[in-house]
Short mmCIF file of N, CA and C in Angstrom, two decimals:
data_model
loop_
_atom_site.label_atom_id
_atom_site.label_comp_id
_atom_site.label_asym_id
_atom_site.label_seq_id
_atom_site.Cartn_x
_atom_site.Cartn_y
_atom_site.Cartn_z
N MET A 44 -23.48 6.62 -3.00
CA MET A 44 -23.69 6.60 -1.56
C MET A 44 -23.02 5.35 -0.98
N GLU A 45 -22.28 5.54 0.11
CA GLU A 45 -21.54 4.45 0.71
C GLU A 45 -22.43 3.65 1.65
N ASN A 46 -22.45 2.36 1.47
CA ASN A 46 -23.19 1.46 2.34
C ASN A 46 -22.39 1.32 3.64
N SER A 47 -23.06 1.17 4.77
CA SER A 47 -22.34 1.05 6.04
C SER A 47 -21.42 -0.17 6.08
N THR A 48 -21.77 -1.21 5.32
CA THR A 48 -20.90 -2.39 5.29
C THR A 48 -19.68 -2.17 4.42
N ASP A 49 -19.68 -1.11 3.61
CA ASP A 49 -18.51 -0.82 2.76
C ASP A 49 -17.29 -0.40 3.58
N ILE A 50 -17.51 0.10 4.77
CA ILE A 50 -16.39 0.55 5.60
C ILE A 50 -15.82 -0.58 6.46
N ILE A 51 -16.49 -1.71 6.47
CA ILE A 51 -16.02 -2.88 7.23
C ILE A 51 -14.82 -3.48 6.49
N LYS A 52 -13.74 -3.70 7.21
CA LYS A 52 -12.55 -4.36 6.65
C LYS A 52 -12.67 -5.85 6.92
N LYS A 53 -12.41 -6.65 5.89
CA LYS A 53 -12.55 -8.10 6.02
C LYS A 53 -11.19 -8.76 6.14
N ILE A 54 -11.05 -9.55 7.19
CA ILE A 54 -9.83 -10.30 7.45
C ILE A 54 -10.16 -11.78 7.33
N ALA A 55 -9.45 -12.46 6.45
CA ALA A 55 -9.64 -13.90 6.24
C ALA A 55 -8.52 -14.65 6.95
N VAL A 56 -8.91 -15.55 7.82
CA VAL A 56 -7.95 -16.41 8.53
C VAL A 56 -7.98 -17.76 7.81
N VAL A 57 -6.87 -18.07 7.13
CA VAL A 57 -6.86 -19.23 6.24
C VAL A 57 -5.63 -20.10 6.50
N GLY A 58 -5.63 -21.27 5.88
CA GLY A 58 -4.47 -22.14 5.96
C GLY A 58 -4.86 -23.60 5.97
N PRO A 59 -3.85 -24.46 6.00
CA PRO A 59 -4.09 -25.90 6.04
C PRO A 59 -4.84 -26.33 7.30
N GLU A 60 -5.21 -27.58 7.33
CA GLU A 60 -5.92 -28.15 8.48
C GLU A 60 -5.06 -28.06 9.74
N SER A 61 -5.75 -27.90 10.87
CA SER A 61 -5.13 -27.96 12.19
C SER A 61 -4.02 -26.92 12.38
N THR A 62 -4.34 -25.69 12.00
CA THR A 62 -3.38 -24.61 12.19
C THR A 62 -3.92 -23.51 13.10
N GLY A 63 -5.04 -23.78 13.77
CA GLY A 63 -5.57 -22.84 14.75
C GLY A 63 -6.43 -21.73 14.19
N LYS A 64 -7.01 -21.93 13.01
CA LYS A 64 -7.82 -20.89 12.38
C LYS A 64 -9.03 -20.49 13.23
N SER A 65 -9.76 -21.46 13.71
CA SER A 65 -10.96 -21.15 14.50
C SER A 65 -10.59 -20.51 15.83
N THR A 66 -9.55 -21.00 16.45
CA THR A 66 -9.10 -20.44 17.73
C THR A 66 -8.71 -18.99 17.57
N ILE A 67 -7.88 -18.70 16.58
CA ILE A 67 -7.40 -17.32 16.39
C ILE A 67 -8.54 -16.42 15.93
N SER A 68 -9.47 -16.94 15.14
CA SER A 68 -10.61 -16.13 14.70
C SER A 68 -11.44 -15.67 15.90
N ALA A 69 -11.72 -16.58 16.80
CA ALA A 69 -12.48 -16.23 18.01
C ALA A 69 -11.70 -15.23 18.87
N GLN A 70 -10.40 -15.46 19.02
CA GLN A 70 -9.58 -14.55 19.81
C GLN A 70 -9.53 -13.15 19.21
N LEU A 71 -9.39 -13.07 17.90
CA LEU A 71 -9.34 -11.77 17.24
C LEU A 71 -10.67 -11.03 17.33
N ALA A 72 -11.76 -11.76 17.15
CA ALA A 72 -13.08 -11.14 17.28
C ALA A 72 -13.28 -10.58 18.68
N ASP A 73 -12.84 -11.33 19.68
CA ASP A 73 -12.93 -10.86 21.06
C ASP A 73 -12.05 -9.63 21.27
N TYR A 74 -10.84 -9.68 20.79
CA TYR A 74 -9.89 -8.58 20.97
C TYR A 74 -10.41 -7.29 20.31
N TYR A 75 -10.93 -7.41 19.09
CA TYR A 75 -11.39 -6.24 18.35
C TYR A 75 -12.88 -5.94 18.58
N GLN A 76 -13.51 -6.68 19.46
CA GLN A 76 -14.92 -6.51 19.82
C GLN A 76 -15.82 -6.48 18.57
N THR A 77 -15.70 -7.54 17.81
CA THR A 77 -16.48 -7.68 16.59
C THR A 77 -16.97 -9.12 16.47
N VAL A 78 -17.58 -9.42 15.36
CA VAL A 78 -18.07 -10.78 15.12
C VAL A 78 -17.09 -11.53 14.21
N TRP A 79 -17.21 -12.84 14.24
CA TRP A 79 -16.41 -13.65 13.32
C TRP A 79 -17.33 -14.64 12.63
N VAL A 80 -16.95 -14.96 11.41
CA VAL A 80 -17.71 -15.89 10.58
C VAL A 80 -17.11 -17.27 10.76
N PRO A 81 -17.85 -18.20 11.36
CA PRO A 81 -17.30 -19.55 11.52
C PRO A 81 -17.16 -20.27 10.17
N GLU A 82 -16.40 -21.32 10.18
CA GLU A 82 -16.21 -22.14 8.98
C GLU A 82 -17.47 -22.96 8.73
N TYR A 83 -18.19 -22.61 7.70
CA TYR A 83 -19.46 -23.26 7.38
C TYR A 83 -19.30 -24.76 7.15
N SER A 84 -18.20 -25.16 6.53
CA SER A 84 -18.03 -26.57 6.18
C SER A 84 -17.92 -27.49 7.40
N ARG A 85 -17.47 -26.98 8.54
CA ARG A 85 -17.39 -27.84 9.74
C ARG A 85 -18.77 -28.32 10.14
N GLU A 86 -19.72 -27.41 10.18
CA GLU A 86 -21.10 -27.76 10.53
C GLU A 86 -21.69 -28.67 9.44
N TYR A 87 -21.48 -28.29 8.20
CA TYR A 87 -22.03 -29.03 7.07
C TYR A 87 -21.49 -30.47 7.05
N CYS A 88 -20.17 -30.61 7.13
CA CYS A 88 -19.55 -31.94 7.03
C CYS A 88 -19.85 -32.82 8.23
N SER A 89 -20.12 -32.22 9.38
CA SER A 89 -20.42 -33.02 10.57
C SER A 89 -21.72 -33.80 10.40
N LYS A 90 -22.55 -33.40 9.44
CA LYS A 90 -23.83 -34.08 9.20
C LYS A 90 -23.77 -35.10 8.07
N LEU A 91 -22.64 -35.14 7.36
CA LEU A 91 -22.51 -36.08 6.24
C LEU A 91 -22.25 -37.50 6.75
N THR A 92 -22.73 -38.47 6.00
CA THR A 92 -22.49 -39.87 6.37
C THR A 92 -21.41 -40.52 5.53
N GLY A 93 -20.91 -39.80 4.54
CA GLY A 93 -19.84 -40.30 3.68
C GLY A 93 -18.94 -39.17 3.25
N PRO A 94 -18.07 -39.42 2.28
CA PRO A 94 -17.17 -38.37 1.81
C PRO A 94 -17.94 -37.26 1.09
N CYS A 95 -17.32 -36.09 1.02
CA CYS A 95 -17.93 -34.94 0.35
C CYS A 95 -18.04 -35.20 -1.15
N SER A 96 -19.19 -34.85 -1.69
CA SER A 96 -19.41 -34.96 -3.13
C SER A 96 -19.18 -33.59 -3.78
N TRP A 97 -19.22 -33.58 -5.09
CA TRP A 97 -19.11 -32.34 -5.85
C TRP A 97 -20.21 -31.36 -5.41
N GLU A 98 -21.43 -31.87 -5.28
CA GLU A 98 -22.56 -31.03 -4.86
C GLU A 98 -22.35 -30.50 -3.44
N ASP A 99 -21.76 -31.31 -2.58
CA ASP A 99 -21.45 -30.84 -1.22
C ASP A 99 -20.49 -29.66 -1.27
N GLU A 100 -19.50 -29.71 -2.13
CA GLU A 100 -18.54 -28.61 -2.25
C GLU A 100 -19.25 -27.33 -2.68
N ILE A 101 -20.17 -27.44 -3.63
CA ILE A 101 -20.93 -26.28 -4.08
C ILE A 101 -21.82 -25.75 -2.95
N ASN A 102 -22.44 -26.66 -2.21
CA ASN A 102 -23.26 -26.25 -1.07
C ASN A 102 -22.43 -25.54 0.00
N MET A 103 -21.20 -26.01 0.25
CA MET A 103 -20.34 -25.37 1.24
C MET A 103 -19.90 -23.99 0.76
N PHE A 104 -19.63 -23.86 -0.53
CA PHE A 104 -19.30 -22.56 -1.12
C PHE A 104 -20.44 -21.58 -0.87
N LYS A 105 -21.65 -21.97 -1.24
CA LYS A 105 -22.81 -21.09 -1.08
C LYS A 105 -23.09 -20.80 0.39
N GLY A 106 -22.95 -21.80 1.23
CA GLY A 106 -23.19 -21.62 2.66
C GLY A 106 -22.20 -20.67 3.31
N GLN A 107 -20.93 -20.76 2.91
CA GLN A 107 -19.90 -19.87 3.47
C GLN A 107 -20.19 -18.43 3.09
N LEU A 108 -20.55 -18.20 1.82
CA LEU A 108 -20.85 -16.84 1.37
C LEU A 108 -22.09 -16.29 2.07
N ALA A 109 -23.12 -17.10 2.20
CA ALA A 109 -24.35 -16.66 2.85
C ALA A 109 -24.09 -16.29 4.32
N LEU A 110 -23.31 -17.11 5.00
CA LEU A 110 -22.99 -16.85 6.40
C LEU A 110 -22.18 -15.55 6.54
N GLU A 111 -21.24 -15.37 5.66
CA GLU A 111 -20.44 -14.15 5.68
C GLU A 111 -21.31 -12.92 5.42
N ASP A 112 -22.18 -13.01 4.42
CA ASP A 112 -23.07 -11.89 4.10
C ASP A 112 -24.04 -11.59 5.25
N GLU A 113 -24.48 -12.63 5.94
CA GLU A 113 -25.39 -12.46 7.08
C GLU A 113 -24.71 -11.75 8.24
N LEU A 114 -23.44 -12.05 8.48
CA LEU A 114 -22.74 -11.49 9.64
C LEU A 114 -22.06 -10.15 9.36
N LEU A 115 -21.82 -9.83 8.11
CA LEU A 115 -21.14 -8.58 7.77
C LEU A 115 -21.79 -7.34 8.40
N PRO A 116 -23.10 -7.18 8.34
CA PRO A 116 -23.71 -5.98 8.93
C PRO A 116 -23.58 -5.91 10.46
N LYS A 117 -23.25 -7.01 11.08
CA LYS A 117 -23.11 -7.05 12.55
C LYS A 117 -21.69 -6.74 13.01
N ALA A 118 -20.78 -6.59 12.06
CA ALA A 118 -19.36 -6.38 12.39
C ALA A 118 -19.11 -4.96 12.88
N ASN A 119 -18.11 -4.85 13.74
CA ASN A 119 -17.66 -3.58 14.28
C ASN A 119 -16.32 -3.24 13.64
N LYS A 120 -16.33 -2.59 12.50
CA LYS A 120 -15.16 -2.14 11.74
C LYS A 120 -14.38 -3.26 11.07
N LEU A 121 -14.25 -4.40 11.73
CA LEU A 121 -13.54 -5.55 11.16
C LEU A 121 -14.46 -6.77 11.17
N LEU A 122 -14.42 -7.55 10.10
CA LEU A 122 -15.09 -8.84 10.07
C LEU A 122 -14.02 -9.90 9.97
N ILE A 123 -13.99 -10.79 10.94
CA ILE A 123 -13.01 -11.87 10.96
C ILE A 123 -13.66 -13.11 10.34
N CYS A 124 -13.07 -13.64 9.30
CA CYS A 124 -13.62 -14.81 8.60
C CYS A 124 -12.74 -16.02 8.86
N ASP A 125 -13.29 -17.00 9.57
CA ASP A 125 -12.59 -18.26 9.80
C ASP A 125 -12.67 -19.05 8.51
N THR A 126 -11.67 -18.90 7.71
CA THR A 126 -11.49 -19.45 6.37
C THR A 126 -12.40 -18.70 5.39
N THR A 127 -12.31 -19.06 4.14
CA THR A 127 -13.15 -18.48 3.09
C THR A 127 -13.49 -19.60 2.11
N PHE A 128 -14.28 -19.24 1.12
CA PHE A 128 -14.67 -20.24 0.11
C PHE A 128 -13.50 -20.67 -0.77
N ILE A 129 -12.34 -20.02 -0.65
CA ILE A 129 -11.17 -20.49 -1.40
C ILE A 129 -10.83 -21.92 -1.00
N THR A 130 -11.17 -22.27 0.23
CA THR A 130 -10.96 -23.64 0.69
C THR A 130 -11.67 -24.63 -0.22
N VAL A 131 -12.87 -24.27 -0.68
CA VAL A 131 -13.60 -25.15 -1.60
C VAL A 131 -12.80 -25.35 -2.89
N LYS A 132 -12.19 -24.30 -3.39
CA LYS A 132 -11.36 -24.43 -4.59
C LYS A 132 -10.18 -25.38 -4.34
N ILE A 133 -9.49 -25.16 -3.22
CA ILE A 133 -8.31 -25.96 -2.92
C ILE A 133 -8.67 -27.44 -2.74
N TRP A 134 -9.74 -27.71 -1.96
CA TRP A 134 -10.16 -29.10 -1.75
C TRP A 134 -10.65 -29.74 -3.04
N SER A 135 -11.46 -28.99 -3.79
CA SER A 135 -11.99 -29.54 -5.04
C SER A 135 -10.87 -29.84 -6.03
N ASP A 136 -9.91 -28.92 -6.14
CA ASP A 136 -8.76 -29.18 -7.01
C ASP A 136 -8.05 -30.46 -6.60
N HIS A 137 -7.88 -30.64 -5.30
CA HIS A 137 -7.15 -31.80 -4.79
C HIS A 137 -7.95 -33.10 -4.97
N VAL A 138 -9.22 -33.07 -4.59
CA VAL A 138 -10.02 -34.29 -4.58
C VAL A 138 -10.60 -34.62 -5.97
N PHE A 139 -11.08 -33.59 -6.68
CA PHE A 139 -11.77 -33.82 -7.95
C PHE A 139 -10.96 -33.41 -9.18
N GLY A 140 -9.82 -32.76 -8.96
CA GLY A 140 -8.99 -32.34 -10.08
C GLY A 140 -9.42 -31.03 -10.71
N LYS A 141 -10.46 -30.42 -10.19
CA LYS A 141 -10.94 -29.13 -10.69
C LYS A 141 -11.85 -28.52 -9.63
N ALA A 142 -12.11 -27.22 -9.80
CA ALA A 142 -12.98 -26.50 -8.87
C ALA A 142 -14.29 -26.13 -9.56
N PRO A 143 -15.37 -25.99 -8.78
CA PRO A 143 -16.64 -25.57 -9.38
C PRO A 143 -16.53 -24.20 -10.06
N GLU A 144 -17.20 -24.06 -11.17
CA GLU A 144 -17.16 -22.81 -11.94
C GLU A 144 -17.64 -21.62 -11.10
N GLU A 145 -18.65 -21.85 -10.25
CA GLU A 145 -19.16 -20.77 -9.39
C GLU A 145 -18.06 -20.20 -8.50
N VAL A 146 -17.22 -21.08 -8.00
CA VAL A 146 -16.13 -20.67 -7.12
C VAL A 146 -15.12 -19.85 -7.92
N LEU A 147 -14.73 -20.33 -9.08
CA LEU A 147 -13.75 -19.63 -9.91
C LEU A 147 -14.26 -18.26 -10.34
N THR A 148 -15.54 -18.17 -10.62
CA THR A 148 -16.14 -16.89 -11.01
C THR A 148 -16.15 -15.90 -9.85
N GLU A 149 -16.43 -16.40 -8.65
CA GLU A 149 -16.54 -15.52 -7.48
C GLU A 149 -15.18 -15.09 -6.93
N LEU A 150 -14.13 -15.86 -7.16
CA LEU A 150 -12.81 -15.56 -6.59
C LEU A 150 -12.36 -14.11 -6.83
N PRO A 151 -12.36 -13.61 -8.03
CA PRO A 151 -11.89 -12.23 -8.21
C PRO A 151 -12.89 -11.18 -7.73
N ARG A 152 -14.12 -11.57 -7.49
CA ARG A 152 -15.17 -10.62 -7.07
C ARG A 152 -15.20 -10.39 -5.56
N ARG A 153 -14.90 -11.42 -4.81
CA ARG A 153 -15.05 -11.36 -3.35
C ARG A 153 -13.73 -10.88 -2.76
N HIS A 154 -13.75 -9.69 -2.21
CA HIS A 154 -12.52 -9.07 -1.71
C HIS A 154 -12.37 -9.24 -0.20
N TYR A 155 -11.16 -9.58 0.20
CA TYR A 155 -10.77 -9.58 1.61
C TYR A 155 -9.58 -8.63 1.70
N ASP A 156 -9.62 -7.74 2.68
CA ASP A 156 -8.57 -6.72 2.79
C ASP A 156 -7.24 -7.33 3.19
N LEU A 157 -7.29 -8.34 4.05
CA LEU A 157 -6.07 -8.96 4.55
C LEU A 157 -6.33 -10.43 4.83
N TYR A 158 -5.37 -11.25 4.42
CA TYR A 158 -5.41 -12.68 4.73
C TYR A 158 -4.33 -12.96 5.77
N LEU A 159 -4.69 -13.70 6.80
CA LEU A 159 -3.73 -14.21 7.77
C LEU A 159 -3.59 -15.69 7.47
N LEU A 160 -2.46 -16.08 6.92
CA LEU A 160 -2.19 -17.47 6.55
C LEU A 160 -1.53 -18.15 7.74
N MET A 161 -2.27 -19.05 8.38
CA MET A 161 -1.76 -19.74 9.56
C MET A 161 -0.72 -20.78 9.16
N ASP A 162 0.43 -20.69 9.82
CA ASP A 162 1.56 -21.57 9.53
C ASP A 162 1.28 -22.97 10.09
N ILE A 163 2.03 -23.92 9.60
CA ILE A 163 1.86 -25.33 9.99
C ILE A 163 2.77 -25.70 11.16
N ASP A 164 3.21 -24.73 11.93
CA ASP A 164 4.14 -25.00 13.03
C ASP A 164 3.45 -25.42 14.33
N LEU A 165 2.13 -25.49 14.36
CA LEU A 165 1.42 -26.03 15.52
C LEU A 165 1.32 -27.55 15.35
N PRO A 166 1.30 -28.28 16.45
CA PRO A 166 1.15 -29.74 16.32
C PRO A 166 -0.23 -30.11 15.75
N TRP A 167 -0.25 -31.18 15.00
CA TRP A 167 -1.49 -31.71 14.44
C TRP A 167 -2.41 -32.15 15.57
N GLU A 168 -3.68 -31.77 15.46
CA GLU A 168 -4.70 -32.24 16.40
C GLU A 168 -5.71 -33.06 15.62
N ASP A 169 -5.88 -34.31 16.04
CA ASP A 169 -6.82 -35.19 15.36
C ASP A 169 -8.24 -34.67 15.49
N ASP A 170 -9.01 -34.85 14.46
CA ASP A 170 -10.39 -34.40 14.40
C ASP A 170 -11.05 -35.24 13.31
N PRO A 171 -12.25 -35.75 13.53
CA PRO A 171 -12.89 -36.58 12.51
C PRO A 171 -13.11 -35.86 11.17
N LEU A 172 -13.09 -34.52 11.18
CA LEU A 172 -13.31 -33.77 9.94
C LEU A 172 -12.01 -33.38 9.24
N ARG A 173 -10.89 -33.80 9.78
CA ARG A 173 -9.59 -33.51 9.16
C ARG A 173 -9.09 -34.75 8.43
N ASN A 174 -8.50 -34.52 7.26
CA ASN A 174 -8.19 -35.65 6.39
C ASN A 174 -6.73 -35.86 6.03
N PHE A 175 -5.90 -34.83 6.09
CA PHE A 175 -4.59 -34.93 5.47
C PHE A 175 -3.45 -34.51 6.40
N PRO A 176 -3.20 -35.26 7.47
CA PRO A 176 -2.12 -34.86 8.39
C PRO A 176 -0.74 -34.88 7.73
N ASP A 177 -0.56 -35.68 6.71
CA ASP A 177 0.75 -35.78 6.06
C ASP A 177 0.92 -34.83 4.88
N LEU A 178 -0.08 -33.99 4.62
CA LEU A 178 -0.01 -33.08 3.47
C LEU A 178 -0.03 -31.61 3.88
N ARG A 179 0.35 -31.32 5.10
CA ARG A 179 0.29 -29.93 5.57
C ARG A 179 1.26 -29.03 4.79
N GLU A 180 2.47 -29.50 4.54
CA GLU A 180 3.43 -28.69 3.77
C GLU A 180 2.92 -28.46 2.35
N TYR A 181 2.38 -29.50 1.75
CA TYR A 181 1.81 -29.39 0.41
C TYR A 181 0.71 -28.33 0.38
N PHE A 182 -0.24 -28.41 1.33
CA PHE A 182 -1.34 -27.45 1.34
C PHE A 182 -0.88 -26.04 1.72
N MET A 183 0.16 -25.93 2.52
CA MET A 183 0.71 -24.60 2.83
C MET A 183 1.23 -23.95 1.54
N THR A 184 1.90 -24.73 0.73
CA THR A 184 2.41 -24.23 -0.56
C THR A 184 1.24 -23.84 -1.46
N ILE A 185 0.21 -24.66 -1.49
CA ILE A 185 -0.96 -24.37 -2.31
C ILE A 185 -1.62 -23.06 -1.85
N TRP A 186 -1.77 -22.89 -0.54
CA TRP A 186 -2.38 -21.65 -0.03
C TRP A 186 -1.57 -20.44 -0.47
N MET A 187 -0.26 -20.52 -0.37
CA MET A 187 0.58 -19.39 -0.79
C MET A 187 0.38 -19.10 -2.28
N LYS A 188 0.35 -20.13 -3.09
CA LYS A 188 0.15 -19.95 -4.54
C LYS A 188 -1.21 -19.32 -4.83
N GLU A 189 -2.25 -19.78 -4.14
CA GLU A 189 -3.59 -19.23 -4.37
C GLU A 189 -3.65 -17.76 -3.98
N LEU A 190 -3.06 -17.41 -2.85
CA LEU A 190 -3.08 -16.01 -2.41
C LEU A 190 -2.26 -15.13 -3.34
N GLN A 191 -1.13 -15.65 -3.80
CA GLN A 191 -0.32 -14.90 -4.76
C GLN A 191 -1.06 -14.72 -6.08
N ALA A 192 -1.78 -15.74 -6.52
CA ALA A 192 -2.54 -15.65 -7.77
C ALA A 192 -3.64 -14.59 -7.68
N LEU A 193 -4.16 -14.39 -6.49
CA LEU A 193 -5.18 -13.36 -6.27
C LEU A 193 -4.56 -11.97 -6.05
N ASN A 194 -3.24 -11.94 -5.96
CA ASN A 194 -2.54 -10.70 -5.64
C ASN A 194 -3.03 -10.17 -4.29
N ALA A 195 -3.25 -11.08 -3.38
CA ALA A 195 -3.83 -10.76 -2.07
C ALA A 195 -2.77 -10.20 -1.11
N ASN A 196 -3.23 -9.35 -0.22
CA ASN A 196 -2.40 -8.92 0.90
C ASN A 196 -2.46 -10.03 1.94
N TYR A 197 -1.33 -10.65 2.21
CA TYR A 197 -1.35 -11.71 3.21
C TYR A 197 -0.05 -11.72 4.01
N SER A 198 -0.17 -12.30 5.19
CA SER A 198 0.97 -12.46 6.07
C SER A 198 0.88 -13.84 6.70
N VAL A 199 2.01 -14.53 6.77
CA VAL A 199 2.07 -15.83 7.43
C VAL A 199 2.17 -15.59 8.94
N ILE A 200 1.30 -16.24 9.68
CA ILE A 200 1.26 -16.09 11.14
C ILE A 200 1.75 -17.39 11.76
N SER A 201 2.84 -17.28 12.52
CA SER A 201 3.49 -18.45 13.11
C SER A 201 3.53 -18.32 14.62
N GLY A 202 3.98 -19.40 15.26
CA GLY A 202 4.23 -19.39 16.69
C GLY A 202 3.22 -20.21 17.47
N THR A 203 3.53 -20.37 18.75
CA THR A 203 2.60 -21.04 19.66
C THR A 203 1.32 -20.22 19.73
N TYR A 204 0.30 -20.73 20.38
CA TYR A 204 -0.99 -20.04 20.40
C TYR A 204 -0.90 -18.60 20.89
N ASP A 205 -0.19 -18.36 22.00
CA ASP A 205 -0.08 -17.00 22.52
C ASP A 205 0.72 -16.10 21.59
N VAL A 206 1.81 -16.61 21.07
CA VAL A 206 2.65 -15.84 20.15
C VAL A 206 1.89 -15.59 18.85
N ARG A 207 1.18 -16.58 18.40
CA ARG A 207 0.39 -16.48 17.16
C ARG A 207 -0.66 -15.37 17.29
N LYS A 208 -1.33 -15.33 18.43
CA LYS A 208 -2.33 -14.29 18.65
C LYS A 208 -1.67 -12.91 18.61
N LYS A 209 -0.56 -12.76 19.29
CA LYS A 209 0.16 -11.47 19.30
C LYS A 209 0.61 -11.11 17.88
N ASN A 210 1.15 -12.08 17.15
CA ASN A 210 1.60 -11.82 15.78
C ASN A 210 0.44 -11.41 14.87
N ALA A 211 -0.70 -12.05 15.06
CA ALA A 211 -1.88 -11.70 14.25
C ALA A 211 -2.36 -10.28 14.58
N ILE A 212 -2.44 -9.95 15.85
CA ILE A 212 -2.87 -8.61 16.26
C ILE A 212 -1.88 -7.56 15.74
N ASP A 213 -0.59 -7.82 15.90
CA ASP A 213 0.42 -6.88 15.40
C ASP A 213 0.30 -6.68 13.89
N THR A 214 0.08 -7.76 13.16
CA THR A 214 -0.06 -7.68 11.71
C THR A 214 -1.28 -6.85 11.32
N ILE A 215 -2.41 -7.12 11.96
CA ILE A 215 -3.64 -6.37 11.67
C ILE A 215 -3.46 -4.89 12.01
N ASN A 216 -2.92 -4.62 13.19
CA ASN A 216 -2.73 -3.23 13.61
C ASN A 216 -1.81 -2.47 12.65
N GLN A 217 -0.76 -3.13 12.23
CA GLN A 217 0.17 -2.49 11.30
C GLN A 217 -0.48 -2.28 9.93
N PHE A 218 -1.16 -3.30 9.44
CA PHE A 218 -1.76 -3.23 8.10
C PHE A 218 -2.82 -2.14 8.02
N PHE A 219 -3.67 -2.06 9.06
CA PHE A 219 -4.76 -1.08 9.06
C PHE A 219 -4.42 0.21 9.80
N ASN A 220 -3.15 0.30 10.23
CA ASN A 220 -2.69 1.48 10.95
C ASN A 220 -3.54 1.76 12.19
N ILE A 221 -3.76 0.71 12.97
CA ILE A 221 -4.52 0.81 14.21
C ILE A 221 -3.52 1.00 15.35
N ILE A 222 -3.77 1.98 16.15
CA ILE A 222 -2.84 2.25 17.27
C ILE A 222 -3.31 1.58 18.52
#
């Protein structure tokens, strides 16, 4: 028997820091009249008084999954995810030299139908929760490698904010054959 959430298509909006993930996620949710899953780590990290610890990374992984699971039943055909827990893997690899085992175990299990990889062609916007303005190209390469390793369906979304929104909508419509 098919669960009603089984028909929901999941779109992950991912990429390096300051590439418009939250903006495009909100725009896409509005356009497709559905819900979007905010980036759990933004809320979590805003309450920290120091740098993220190993345990913080695990907490952000669990929090992102819980938030996604909570919002999935509220979605209207598409669930837009402002990033995914793969970010925990990428950050942990960079900061700690390895990723939590829970994250590695969940990676092949948690399916997203389409990833929109936000390009680094937008100007950097300072934010107290952003750390690596000089490593955007590096992280863009890492994101591509991670998505390729998952054999994920992904498309790089480039352009100014208006063009980026149009490119994202066109990509989604084409991928899911939406007219």
